[in-house]
PDB file of C-alpha atoms and ligand atoms in Angstrom:
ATOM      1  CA  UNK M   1       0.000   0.000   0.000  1.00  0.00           C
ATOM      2  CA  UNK M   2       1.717   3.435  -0.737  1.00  0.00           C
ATOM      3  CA  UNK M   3       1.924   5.739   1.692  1.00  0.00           C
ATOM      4  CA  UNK M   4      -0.946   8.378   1.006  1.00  0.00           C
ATOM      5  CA  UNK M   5      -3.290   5.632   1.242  1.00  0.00           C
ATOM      6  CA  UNK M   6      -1.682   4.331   4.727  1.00  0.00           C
ATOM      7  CA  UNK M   7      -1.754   7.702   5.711  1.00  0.00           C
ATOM      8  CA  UNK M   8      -5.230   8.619   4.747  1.00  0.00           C
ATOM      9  CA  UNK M   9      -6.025   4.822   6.485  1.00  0.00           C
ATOM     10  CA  UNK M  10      -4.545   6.190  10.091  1.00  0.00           C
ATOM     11  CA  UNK M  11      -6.445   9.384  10.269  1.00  0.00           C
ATOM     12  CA  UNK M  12      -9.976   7.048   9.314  1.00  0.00           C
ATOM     13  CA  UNK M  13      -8.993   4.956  12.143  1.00  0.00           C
ATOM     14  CA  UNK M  14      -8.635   7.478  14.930  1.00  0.00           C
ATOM     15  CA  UNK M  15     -11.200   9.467  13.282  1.00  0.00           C
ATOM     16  CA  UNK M  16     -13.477   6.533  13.906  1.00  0.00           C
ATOM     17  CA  UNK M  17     -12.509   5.503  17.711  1.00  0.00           C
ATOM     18  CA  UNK M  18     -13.353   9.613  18.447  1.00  0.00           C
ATOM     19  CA  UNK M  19     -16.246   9.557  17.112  1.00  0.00           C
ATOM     20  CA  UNK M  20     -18.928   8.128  19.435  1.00  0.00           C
ATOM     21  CA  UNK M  21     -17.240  10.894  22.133  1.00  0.00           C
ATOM     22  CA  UNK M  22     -17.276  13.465  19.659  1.00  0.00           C
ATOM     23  CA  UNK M  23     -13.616  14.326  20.634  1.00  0.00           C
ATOM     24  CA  UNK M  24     -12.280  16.622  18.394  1.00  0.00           C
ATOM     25  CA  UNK M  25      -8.461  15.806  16.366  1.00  0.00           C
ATOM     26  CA  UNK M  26      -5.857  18.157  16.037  1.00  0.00           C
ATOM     27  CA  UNK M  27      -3.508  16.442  13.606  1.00  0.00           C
ATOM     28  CA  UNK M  28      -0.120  18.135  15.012  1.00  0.00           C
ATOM     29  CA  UNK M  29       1.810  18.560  11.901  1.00  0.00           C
ATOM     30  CA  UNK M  30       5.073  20.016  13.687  1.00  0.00           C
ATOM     31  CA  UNK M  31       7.437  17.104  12.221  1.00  0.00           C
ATOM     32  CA  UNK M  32       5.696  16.346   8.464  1.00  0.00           C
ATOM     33  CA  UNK M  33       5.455  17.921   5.330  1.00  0.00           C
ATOM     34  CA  UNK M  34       3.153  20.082   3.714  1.00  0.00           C
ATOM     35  CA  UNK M  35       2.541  17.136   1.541  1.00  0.00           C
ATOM     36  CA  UNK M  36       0.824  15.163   4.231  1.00  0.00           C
ATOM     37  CA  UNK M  37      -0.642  18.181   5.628  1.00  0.00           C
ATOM     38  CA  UNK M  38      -2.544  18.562   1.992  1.00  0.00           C
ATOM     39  CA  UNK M  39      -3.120  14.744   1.988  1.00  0.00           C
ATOM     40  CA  UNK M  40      -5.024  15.269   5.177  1.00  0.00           C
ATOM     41  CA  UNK M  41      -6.967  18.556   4.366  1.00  0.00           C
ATOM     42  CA  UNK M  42      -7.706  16.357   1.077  1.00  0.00           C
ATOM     43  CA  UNK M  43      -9.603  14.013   3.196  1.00  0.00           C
ATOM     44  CA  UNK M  44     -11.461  16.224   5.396  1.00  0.00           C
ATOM     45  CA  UNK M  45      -9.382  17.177   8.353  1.00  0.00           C
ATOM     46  CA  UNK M  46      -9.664  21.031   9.282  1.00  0.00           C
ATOM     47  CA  UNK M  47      -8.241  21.824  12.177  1.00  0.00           C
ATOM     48  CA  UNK M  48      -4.063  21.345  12.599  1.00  0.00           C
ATOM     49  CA  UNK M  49      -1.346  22.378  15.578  1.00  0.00           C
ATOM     50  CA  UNK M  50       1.881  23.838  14.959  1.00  0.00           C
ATOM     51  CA  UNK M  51       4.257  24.053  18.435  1.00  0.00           C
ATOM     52  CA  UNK M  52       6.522  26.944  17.294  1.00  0.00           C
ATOM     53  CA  UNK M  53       5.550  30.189  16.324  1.00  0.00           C
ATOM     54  CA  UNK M  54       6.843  30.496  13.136  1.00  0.00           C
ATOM     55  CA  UNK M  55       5.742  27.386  12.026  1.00  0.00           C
ATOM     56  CA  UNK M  56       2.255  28.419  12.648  1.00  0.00           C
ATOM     57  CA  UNK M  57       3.094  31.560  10.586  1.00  0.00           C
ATOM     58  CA  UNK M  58       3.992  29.760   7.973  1.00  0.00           C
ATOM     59  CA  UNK M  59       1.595  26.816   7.963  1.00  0.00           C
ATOM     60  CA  UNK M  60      -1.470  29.137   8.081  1.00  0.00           C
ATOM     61  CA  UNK M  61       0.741  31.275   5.349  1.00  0.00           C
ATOM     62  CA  UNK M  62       0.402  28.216   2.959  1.00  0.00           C
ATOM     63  CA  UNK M  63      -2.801  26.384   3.894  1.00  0.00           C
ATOM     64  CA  UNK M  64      -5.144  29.702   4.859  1.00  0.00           C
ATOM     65  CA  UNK M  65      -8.405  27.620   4.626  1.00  0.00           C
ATOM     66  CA  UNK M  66      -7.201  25.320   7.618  1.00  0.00           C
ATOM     67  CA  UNK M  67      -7.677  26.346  10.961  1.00  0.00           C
ATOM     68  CA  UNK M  68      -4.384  26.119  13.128  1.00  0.00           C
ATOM     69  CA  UNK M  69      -3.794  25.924  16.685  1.00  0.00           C
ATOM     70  CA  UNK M  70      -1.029  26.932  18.899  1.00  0.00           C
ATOM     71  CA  UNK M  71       0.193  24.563  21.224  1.00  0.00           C
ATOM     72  CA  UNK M  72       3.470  25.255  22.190  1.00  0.00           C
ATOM     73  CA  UNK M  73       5.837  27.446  24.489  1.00  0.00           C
ATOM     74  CA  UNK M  74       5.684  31.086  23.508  1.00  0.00           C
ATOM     75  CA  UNK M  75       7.870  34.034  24.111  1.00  0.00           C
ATOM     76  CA  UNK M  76       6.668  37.238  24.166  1.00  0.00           C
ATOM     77  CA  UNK M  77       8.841  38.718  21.122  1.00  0.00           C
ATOM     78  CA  UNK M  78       6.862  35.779  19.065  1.00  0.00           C
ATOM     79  CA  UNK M  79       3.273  36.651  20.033  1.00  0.00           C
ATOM     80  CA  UNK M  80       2.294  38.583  17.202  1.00  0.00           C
ATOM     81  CA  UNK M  81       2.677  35.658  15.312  1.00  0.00           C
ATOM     82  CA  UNK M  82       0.041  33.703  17.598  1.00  0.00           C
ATOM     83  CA  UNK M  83      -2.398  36.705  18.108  1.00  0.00           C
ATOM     84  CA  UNK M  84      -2.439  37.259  14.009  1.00  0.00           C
ATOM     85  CA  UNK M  85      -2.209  33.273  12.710  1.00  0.00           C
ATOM     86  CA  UNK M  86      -4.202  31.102  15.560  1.00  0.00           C
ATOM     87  CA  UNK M  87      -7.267  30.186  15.877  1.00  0.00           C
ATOM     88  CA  UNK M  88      -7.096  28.739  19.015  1.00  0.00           C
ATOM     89  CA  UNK M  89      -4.173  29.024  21.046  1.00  0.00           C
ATOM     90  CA  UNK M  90      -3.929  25.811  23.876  1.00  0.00           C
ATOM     91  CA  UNK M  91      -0.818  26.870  25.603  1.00  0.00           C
ATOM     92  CA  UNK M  92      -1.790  30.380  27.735  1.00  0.00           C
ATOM     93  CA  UNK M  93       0.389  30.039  31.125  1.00  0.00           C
ATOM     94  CA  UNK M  94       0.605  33.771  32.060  1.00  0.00           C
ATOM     95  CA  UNK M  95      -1.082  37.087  31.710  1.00  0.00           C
ATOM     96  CA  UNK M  96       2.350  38.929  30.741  1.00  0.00           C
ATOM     97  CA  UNK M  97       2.093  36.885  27.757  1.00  0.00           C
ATOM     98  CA  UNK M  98      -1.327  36.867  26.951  1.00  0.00           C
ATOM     99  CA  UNK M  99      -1.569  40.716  27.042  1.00  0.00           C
ATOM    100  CA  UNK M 100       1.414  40.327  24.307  1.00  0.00           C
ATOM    101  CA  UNK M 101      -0.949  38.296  22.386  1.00  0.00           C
ATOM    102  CA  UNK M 102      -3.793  40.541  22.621  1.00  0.00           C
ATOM    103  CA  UNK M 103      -2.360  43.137  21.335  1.00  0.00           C
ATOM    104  CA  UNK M 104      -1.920  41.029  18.216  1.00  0.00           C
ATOM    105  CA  UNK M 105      -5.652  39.989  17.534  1.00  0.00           C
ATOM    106  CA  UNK M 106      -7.762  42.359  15.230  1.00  0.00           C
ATOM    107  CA  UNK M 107     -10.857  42.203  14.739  1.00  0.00           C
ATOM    108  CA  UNK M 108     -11.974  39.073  16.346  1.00  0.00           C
ATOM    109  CA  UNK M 109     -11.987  37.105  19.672  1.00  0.00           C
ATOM    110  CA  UNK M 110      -9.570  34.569  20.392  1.00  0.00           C
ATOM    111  CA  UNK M 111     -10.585  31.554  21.871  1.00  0.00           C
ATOM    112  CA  UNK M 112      -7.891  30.132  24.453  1.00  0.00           C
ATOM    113  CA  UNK M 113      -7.130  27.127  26.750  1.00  0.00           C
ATOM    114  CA  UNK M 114      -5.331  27.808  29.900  1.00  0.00           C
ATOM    115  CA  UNK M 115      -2.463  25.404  30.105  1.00  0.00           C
ATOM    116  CA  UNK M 116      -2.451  23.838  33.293  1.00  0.00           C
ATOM    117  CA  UNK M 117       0.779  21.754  34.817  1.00  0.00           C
ATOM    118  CA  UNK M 118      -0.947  18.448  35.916  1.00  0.00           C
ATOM    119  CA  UNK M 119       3.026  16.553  35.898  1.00  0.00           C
ATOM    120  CA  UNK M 120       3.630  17.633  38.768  1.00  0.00           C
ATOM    121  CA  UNK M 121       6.966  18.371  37.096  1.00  0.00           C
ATOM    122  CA  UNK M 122       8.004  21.727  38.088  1.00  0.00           C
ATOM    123  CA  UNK M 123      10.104  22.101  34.995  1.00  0.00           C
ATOM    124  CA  UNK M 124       7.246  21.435  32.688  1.00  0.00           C
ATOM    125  CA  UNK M 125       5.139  24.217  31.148  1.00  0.00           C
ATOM    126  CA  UNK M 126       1.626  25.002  32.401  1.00  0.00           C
ATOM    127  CA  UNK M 127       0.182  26.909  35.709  1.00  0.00           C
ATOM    128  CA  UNK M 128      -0.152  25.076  38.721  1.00  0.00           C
ATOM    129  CA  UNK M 129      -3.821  24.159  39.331  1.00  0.00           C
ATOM    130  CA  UNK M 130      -4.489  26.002  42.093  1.00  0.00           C
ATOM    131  CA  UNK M 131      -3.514  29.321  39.784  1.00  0.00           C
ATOM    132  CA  UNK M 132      -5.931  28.516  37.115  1.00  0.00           C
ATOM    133  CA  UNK M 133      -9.212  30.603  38.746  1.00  0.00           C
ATOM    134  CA  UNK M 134      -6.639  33.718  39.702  1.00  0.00           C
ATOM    135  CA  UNK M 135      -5.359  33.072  35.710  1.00  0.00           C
ATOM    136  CA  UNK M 136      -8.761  32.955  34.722  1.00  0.00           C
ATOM    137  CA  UNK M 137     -10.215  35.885  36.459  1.00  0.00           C
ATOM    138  CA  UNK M 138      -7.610  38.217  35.579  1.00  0.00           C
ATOM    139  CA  UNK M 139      -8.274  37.245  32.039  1.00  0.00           C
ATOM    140  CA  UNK M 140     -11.452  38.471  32.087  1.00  0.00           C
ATOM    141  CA  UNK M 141     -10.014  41.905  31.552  1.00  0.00           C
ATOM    142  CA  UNK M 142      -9.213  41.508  28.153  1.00  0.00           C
ATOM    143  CA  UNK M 143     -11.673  41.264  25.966  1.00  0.00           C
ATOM    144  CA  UNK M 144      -9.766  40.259  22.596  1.00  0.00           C
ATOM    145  CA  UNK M 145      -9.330  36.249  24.356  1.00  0.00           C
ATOM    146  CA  UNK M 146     -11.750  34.128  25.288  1.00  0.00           C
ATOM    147  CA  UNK M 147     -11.146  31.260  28.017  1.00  0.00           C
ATOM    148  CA  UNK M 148     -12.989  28.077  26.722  1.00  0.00           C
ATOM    149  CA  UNK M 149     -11.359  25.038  28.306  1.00  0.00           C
ATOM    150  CA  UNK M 150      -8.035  23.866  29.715  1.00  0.00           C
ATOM    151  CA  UNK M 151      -5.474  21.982  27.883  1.00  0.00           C
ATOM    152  CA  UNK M 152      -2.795  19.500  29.450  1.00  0.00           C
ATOM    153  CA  UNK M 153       0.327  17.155  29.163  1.00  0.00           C
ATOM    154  CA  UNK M 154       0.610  14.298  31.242  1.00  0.00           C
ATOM    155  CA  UNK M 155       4.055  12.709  32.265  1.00  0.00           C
ATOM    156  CA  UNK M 156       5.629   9.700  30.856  1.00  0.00           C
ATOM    157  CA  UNK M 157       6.232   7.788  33.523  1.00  0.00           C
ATOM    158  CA  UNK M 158       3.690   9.574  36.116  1.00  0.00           C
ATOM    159  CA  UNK M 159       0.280   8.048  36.405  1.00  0.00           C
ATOM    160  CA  UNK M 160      -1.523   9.065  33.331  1.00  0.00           C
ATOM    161  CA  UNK M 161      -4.891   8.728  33.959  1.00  0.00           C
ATOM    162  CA  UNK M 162      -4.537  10.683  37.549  1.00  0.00           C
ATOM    163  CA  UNK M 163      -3.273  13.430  36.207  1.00  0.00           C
ATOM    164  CA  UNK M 164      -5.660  13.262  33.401  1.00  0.00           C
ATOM    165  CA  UNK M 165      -9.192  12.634  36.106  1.00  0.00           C
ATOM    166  CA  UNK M 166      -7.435  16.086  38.070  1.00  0.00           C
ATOM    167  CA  UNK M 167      -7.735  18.252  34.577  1.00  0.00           C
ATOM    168  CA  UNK M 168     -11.116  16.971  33.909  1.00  0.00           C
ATOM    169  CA  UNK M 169     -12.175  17.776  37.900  1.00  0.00           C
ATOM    170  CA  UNK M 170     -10.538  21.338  37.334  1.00  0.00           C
ATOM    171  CA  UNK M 171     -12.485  21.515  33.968  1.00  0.00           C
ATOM    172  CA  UNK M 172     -15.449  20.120  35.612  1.00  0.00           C
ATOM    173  CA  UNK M 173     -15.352  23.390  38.907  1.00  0.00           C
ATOM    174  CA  UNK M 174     -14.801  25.757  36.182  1.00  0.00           C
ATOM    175  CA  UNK M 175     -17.622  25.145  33.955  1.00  0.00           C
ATOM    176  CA  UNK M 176     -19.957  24.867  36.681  1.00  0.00           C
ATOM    177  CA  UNK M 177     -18.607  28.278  37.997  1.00  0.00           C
ATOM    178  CA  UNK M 178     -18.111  29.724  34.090  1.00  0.00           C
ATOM    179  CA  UNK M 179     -20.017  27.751  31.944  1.00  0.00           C
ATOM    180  CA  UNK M 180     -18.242  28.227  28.472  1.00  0.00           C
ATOM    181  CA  UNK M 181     -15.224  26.919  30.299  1.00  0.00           C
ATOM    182  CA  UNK M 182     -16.005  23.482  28.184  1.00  0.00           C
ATOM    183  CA  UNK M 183     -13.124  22.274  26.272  1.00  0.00           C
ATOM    184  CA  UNK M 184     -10.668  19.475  27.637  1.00  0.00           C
ATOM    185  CA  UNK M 185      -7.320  19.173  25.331  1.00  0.00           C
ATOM    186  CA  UNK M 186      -5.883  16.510  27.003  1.00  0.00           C
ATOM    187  CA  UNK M 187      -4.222  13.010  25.146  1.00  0.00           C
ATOM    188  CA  UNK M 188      -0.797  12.681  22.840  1.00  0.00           C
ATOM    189  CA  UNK M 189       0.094   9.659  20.492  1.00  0.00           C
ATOM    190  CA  UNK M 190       0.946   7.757  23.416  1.00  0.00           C
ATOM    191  CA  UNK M 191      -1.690   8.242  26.095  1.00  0.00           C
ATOM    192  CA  UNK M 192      -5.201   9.525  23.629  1.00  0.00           C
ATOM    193  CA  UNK M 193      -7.383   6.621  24.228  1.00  0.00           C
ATOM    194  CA  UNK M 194      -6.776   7.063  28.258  1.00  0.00           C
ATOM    195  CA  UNK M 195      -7.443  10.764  27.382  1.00  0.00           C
ATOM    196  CA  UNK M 196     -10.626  10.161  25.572  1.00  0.00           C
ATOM    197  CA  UNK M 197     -11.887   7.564  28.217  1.00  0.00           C
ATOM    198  CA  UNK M 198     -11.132  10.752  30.874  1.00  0.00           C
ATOM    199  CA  UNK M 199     -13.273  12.674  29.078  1.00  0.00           C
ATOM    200  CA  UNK M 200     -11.188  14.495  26.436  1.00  0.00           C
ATOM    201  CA  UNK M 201     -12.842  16.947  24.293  1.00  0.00           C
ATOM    202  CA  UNK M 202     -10.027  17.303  22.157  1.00  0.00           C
ATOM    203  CA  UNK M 203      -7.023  15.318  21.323  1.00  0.00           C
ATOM    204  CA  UNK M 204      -3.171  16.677  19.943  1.00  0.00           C
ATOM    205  CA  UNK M 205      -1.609  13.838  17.537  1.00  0.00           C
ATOM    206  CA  UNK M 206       1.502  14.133  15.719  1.00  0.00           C
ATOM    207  CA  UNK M 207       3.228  10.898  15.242  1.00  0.00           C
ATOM    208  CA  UNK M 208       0.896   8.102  15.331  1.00  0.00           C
ATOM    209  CA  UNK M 209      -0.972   9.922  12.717  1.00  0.00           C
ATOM    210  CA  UNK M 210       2.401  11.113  10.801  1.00  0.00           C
ATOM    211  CA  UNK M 211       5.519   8.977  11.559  1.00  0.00           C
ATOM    212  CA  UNK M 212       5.475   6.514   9.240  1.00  0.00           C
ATOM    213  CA  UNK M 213       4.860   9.207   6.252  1.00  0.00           C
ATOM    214  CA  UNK M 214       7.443   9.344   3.729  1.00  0.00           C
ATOM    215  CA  UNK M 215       6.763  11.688   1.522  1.00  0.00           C
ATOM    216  CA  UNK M 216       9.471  10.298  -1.313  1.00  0.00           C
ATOM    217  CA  UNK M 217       7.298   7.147  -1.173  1.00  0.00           C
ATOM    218  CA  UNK M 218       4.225   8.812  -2.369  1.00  0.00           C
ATOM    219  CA  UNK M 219       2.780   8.041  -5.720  1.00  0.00           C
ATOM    220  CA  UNK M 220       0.676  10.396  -6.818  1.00  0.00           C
TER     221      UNK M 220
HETATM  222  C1  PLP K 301       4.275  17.544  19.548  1.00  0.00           C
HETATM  223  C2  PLP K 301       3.137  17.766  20.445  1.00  0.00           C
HETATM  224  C3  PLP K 301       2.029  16.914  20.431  1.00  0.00           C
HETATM  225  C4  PLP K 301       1.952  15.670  19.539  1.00  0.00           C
HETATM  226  O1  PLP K 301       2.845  14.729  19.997  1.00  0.00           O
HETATM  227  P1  PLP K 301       2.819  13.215  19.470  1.00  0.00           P
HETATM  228  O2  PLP K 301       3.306  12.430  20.615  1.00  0.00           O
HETATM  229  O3  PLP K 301       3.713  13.181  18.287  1.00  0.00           O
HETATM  230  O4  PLP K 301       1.410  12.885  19.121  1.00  0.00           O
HETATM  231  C5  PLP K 301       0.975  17.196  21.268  1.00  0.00           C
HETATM  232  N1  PLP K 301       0.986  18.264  22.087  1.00  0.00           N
HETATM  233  C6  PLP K 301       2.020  19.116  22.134  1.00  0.00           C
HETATM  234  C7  PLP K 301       1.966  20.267  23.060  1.00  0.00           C
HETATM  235  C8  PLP K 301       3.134  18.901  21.326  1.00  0.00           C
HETATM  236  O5  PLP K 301       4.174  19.746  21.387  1.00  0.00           O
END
């Protein structure tokens, strides 16, 4: 089988074990071509991550009629390129930076997820749970983003599905206090179907979808 067709195959199969949760795929397209980023738009996938800033830029730069989402770590000196290029942005930490992205967004509200650390890793990106309502509230001064969900990474080797059940319980005390606080972006190649079984809204894949991809294999 070449490997459009394998490709193509992949994204059918996850698409198919989201669908009776309705969980949502972002098909992270940080380490593939823009071949197999066409290959998927081809097939009906609309909505793609980029993790660096430029890269966003750029992807939304050649594929405008896709919607792409920021995911990644963000310095303030690259906002503009998040604030002009994303339509969601998954990886808001701190209000220095997300008044650097404001700035950036014309014309339009910006929906964001609040990127919460639920590693436990101190190293690892993300505010610590019990900052997410402060985070939250002091968003509510700026009117160009829009809080709808939280988004998280779990460890490797921590348990998975814990630290998954405390983003869901976080998600769960927000919406009931802010109701369009719905979204749950939780779940990587590795650890989606424990993601999706937590609850999940939306899921991030990159290689399971993409690794096997060669683009100089491709008949077309
Ligand atoms: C790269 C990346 C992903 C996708 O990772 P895979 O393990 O390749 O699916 C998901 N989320 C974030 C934040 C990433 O940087």
């Amino acid at each position: 089988m070449n490997q459009r067709k394998a490709l193509v195959q992949r994204w059918r199969k996850v698409c198919d074990a989201l669908s009776p949760s309705h969980t949502s795929l972002l098909a992270v397209s940080k380490y593939t071509s823009d071949d197999a980023v066409q290959i998927l738009a081809d097939a009906g996938q609309a909505d793609f991550a980029e993790s660096k800033p430029q890269s966003l830029r750029d992807r939304a730069t050649t594929f405008p009629l896709l919607r792409w989402h920021f995911i990644g770590h963000l310095q303030k000196n690259k906002a503009k390129y998040v604030g002009r290029y994303a339509a969601m942005w998954h990886s808001l930490c701190d209000m220095d930076t997300a008044l650097a992205v404001a700035k950036h967004v014309q014309n339009r509200v910006l929906p964001v997820l609040i990127q919460v650390n639920i590693s436990g890793e101190s190293q690892k990106q993300g505010v610590q749970p019990e900052g997410v309502a402060g985070l939250y509230e002091a968003l509510q001064s700026v009117p160009s983003l829009e809080v709808i969900g939280l988004m998280g990474m779990a460890s490797r080797d921590g348990d998975v599905q814990a630290a998954f059940a405390r983003l869901r319980a976080l998600r769960d005390d927000m919406q009931q206090k802010h109701g369009k606080v719905r979204e749950l972006c939780m779940g990587m190649s590795g650890d989606w179907k424990i993601a999706v079984q937590e609850g999940a809204t939306m899921v991030r894949l990159g290689s399971t979808l993409f690794a096997e991809y060669k683009p100089e294999n491709v008949k077309t």
